[in-house]
Amino acid sequence: MTIITLHPDFRIGPVDRRVFGSFVEHLGRCVYTGVYEPGHATADEHGFRGDVAALTKELGVTLVRYPGGNFVSNYVWEDGVGPVEDRKPFLDLAWRTVEPNVVGTDEFLQYCEREGLEPMMAVNLGTRGVAEAVALLEYCNGEAGTKWADMRIANGREEPYGVKLWCLGNEMDGPWQIGHKDAHEYGKLAAEAGKAMKLTDPSIELVACGSSSMQMDTFGSWERTVLSYTYDIVDHISMHAYYEELDGDRASFLGSGTAMERFVERVVASADAIGAEKRSDKRITISFDEWNVWYLTSRFPGESNLPIQRDAPRIIEDRYSGLDAVVVGDLIVTLLRHTDRIAIGCLAQLVNVIAPIMTDPDGAAWRQTTFHPFAAAARLATGEALQVKVDTDTIATAKHGVVPAITAAATIDPDTGALALFVTNRSDQEQTVTLRHPGATARIDGGTAVLADHEGARETQEHAEAYTPVDALPVEQGNGTITLRLAPESWTAFHGAMEL
Ligand code: AHR
């Protein structure tokens, strides 16, 4: 028996809607034949696919990180602006793909404007440095009368874009990164680039690269060293994490949200340790700018084993199962339980590449299973996150040790009293949950659930297209008690109301 307790006075803090971000990288078919495909039946006058834009809206994405990822670490942004017919292709070494430079900074930022998405730009601190980062910022945000701002205007865009969020490179701790650096080299460069960028535009927010995963040998010391150089300059530190089911170890895979939670707590501890040493009142927040299920170990041959390709090759087009959708829902539970420290989240990526949205070139766009939990949470999680107390059984896992059988996050809208409750059942048995709400009346009006399925289901488009969330199991309520039932291996989004 599990007891979940909610109290309207016990709040974590406002849900930063930027936590429902995603990621568009020049990788495989994310850009070309993904978001962008001139000549497609649904393409707008700028060449962007209308069917993908409509699904992005339905998904509820609030911001998009761009242009990489590993791609950014050898990207020459100047090659992607100006008249398209003058742009030259280049060989992107991150993904060993010829980048045609047809979509670049202006196309992306104007797409975001048209679609109501907040852009999050990354600068190249792999093969390039302070000057090029400042030039790109000035190109995007500068007023007329300086070289780079005037170049933007000459390219047809008068108004500054006002891009607020900037990543200082990508995964610079990773030996695979073009221009990889050790923590001291990167920390000094990020501090200098960040300082110059804030002198150019003090209104921006900066993200320093944290570890590429908690499994990196340098994890922990990387954060401490980088923040010892950048603490006063940056606003956020990045986190990246991908999870997969390995060797049929379902229990560990279903416990991924707990691994993510420990990762968050350790990064927060590392950041706060530097803050304490500096006697600083400033709190660094987290930009979890890459997270997802990715069959990285079992299905991806590794970047350096990719042949050199052109014309938007199919790279990392993972197909997802119901089980993957449950885990994605549970990862969202972790993000929402830490809204006090996680300011930004990006489901990596948006289209075709480990993505909730898939496309056929010259054909249809469709939802993967993982689309559904993200869309439900993005729709319902507004207002403030509540501190949710979950008293539940535990499950022993090979990879993460003991993890809770049931996890939960909740939000309440202070204006309307709308309550959202997200609950994962990691066990293979149906579970009954008593929902306690001392100090306030509450009700649950309904819910939708994503359910795990079994082996073999993840491989086909037909399965993904047929997969839809189901109604939550019936809720019993009356006399001040609410009883929820959770299907085995499921993630459920309940909606209701709570008196404030
Ligand atoms: O999202 C795919 C890749 O994963 C990104 O390019 C990189 O940052 C990470 O390793």
CSV table of C-alpha atoms in Angstrom, one decimal, residues 21 30 72 75 88 95 137 156 160 168 176 187 196 208 227 272 283 321 335 342 391 415 425 462 485:
chain,number,residue,atom,x,y,z
A,21,GLY,CA,12.1,22.4,-23.9
A,30,CYS,CA,16.5,16.4,-37.3
A,72,VAL,CA,28.3,23.0,-32.5
A,75,TYR,CA,30.4,24.8,-36.5
A,88,LYS,CA,29.2,26.5,-48.9
A,95,TRP,CA,28.6,13.3,-37.2
A,137,LEU,CA,25.8,37.1,-29.9
A,156,GLY,CA,17.4,41.1,-44.1
A,160,PRO,CA,17.6,42.1,-32.9
A,168,LEU,CA,29.0,28.0,-23.5
A,176,TRP,CA,34.6,12.6,-28.4
A,187,GLY,CA,36.7,26.7,-17.2
A,196,ALA,CA,32.7,39.0,-22.9
A,208,ALA,CA,28.4,26.3,-18.4
A,227,LEU,CA,32.4,26.5,-11.5
A,272,ASP,CA,26.6,24.7,-3.7
A,283,ARG,CA,22.5,29.9,-6.5
A,321,SER,CA,8.2,1.2,-26.9
A,335,LEU,CA,12.5,17.1,-13.3
A,342,ILE,CA,16.2,22.8,-12.5
A,391,ASP,CA,5.5,6.3,1.4
A,415,ASP,CA,-4.9,31.1,-9.6
A,425,ASN,CA,4.3,2.6,-11.0
A,462,GLU,CA,2.8,0.8,-36.9
A,485,ARG,CA,-5.2,2.6,-8.8
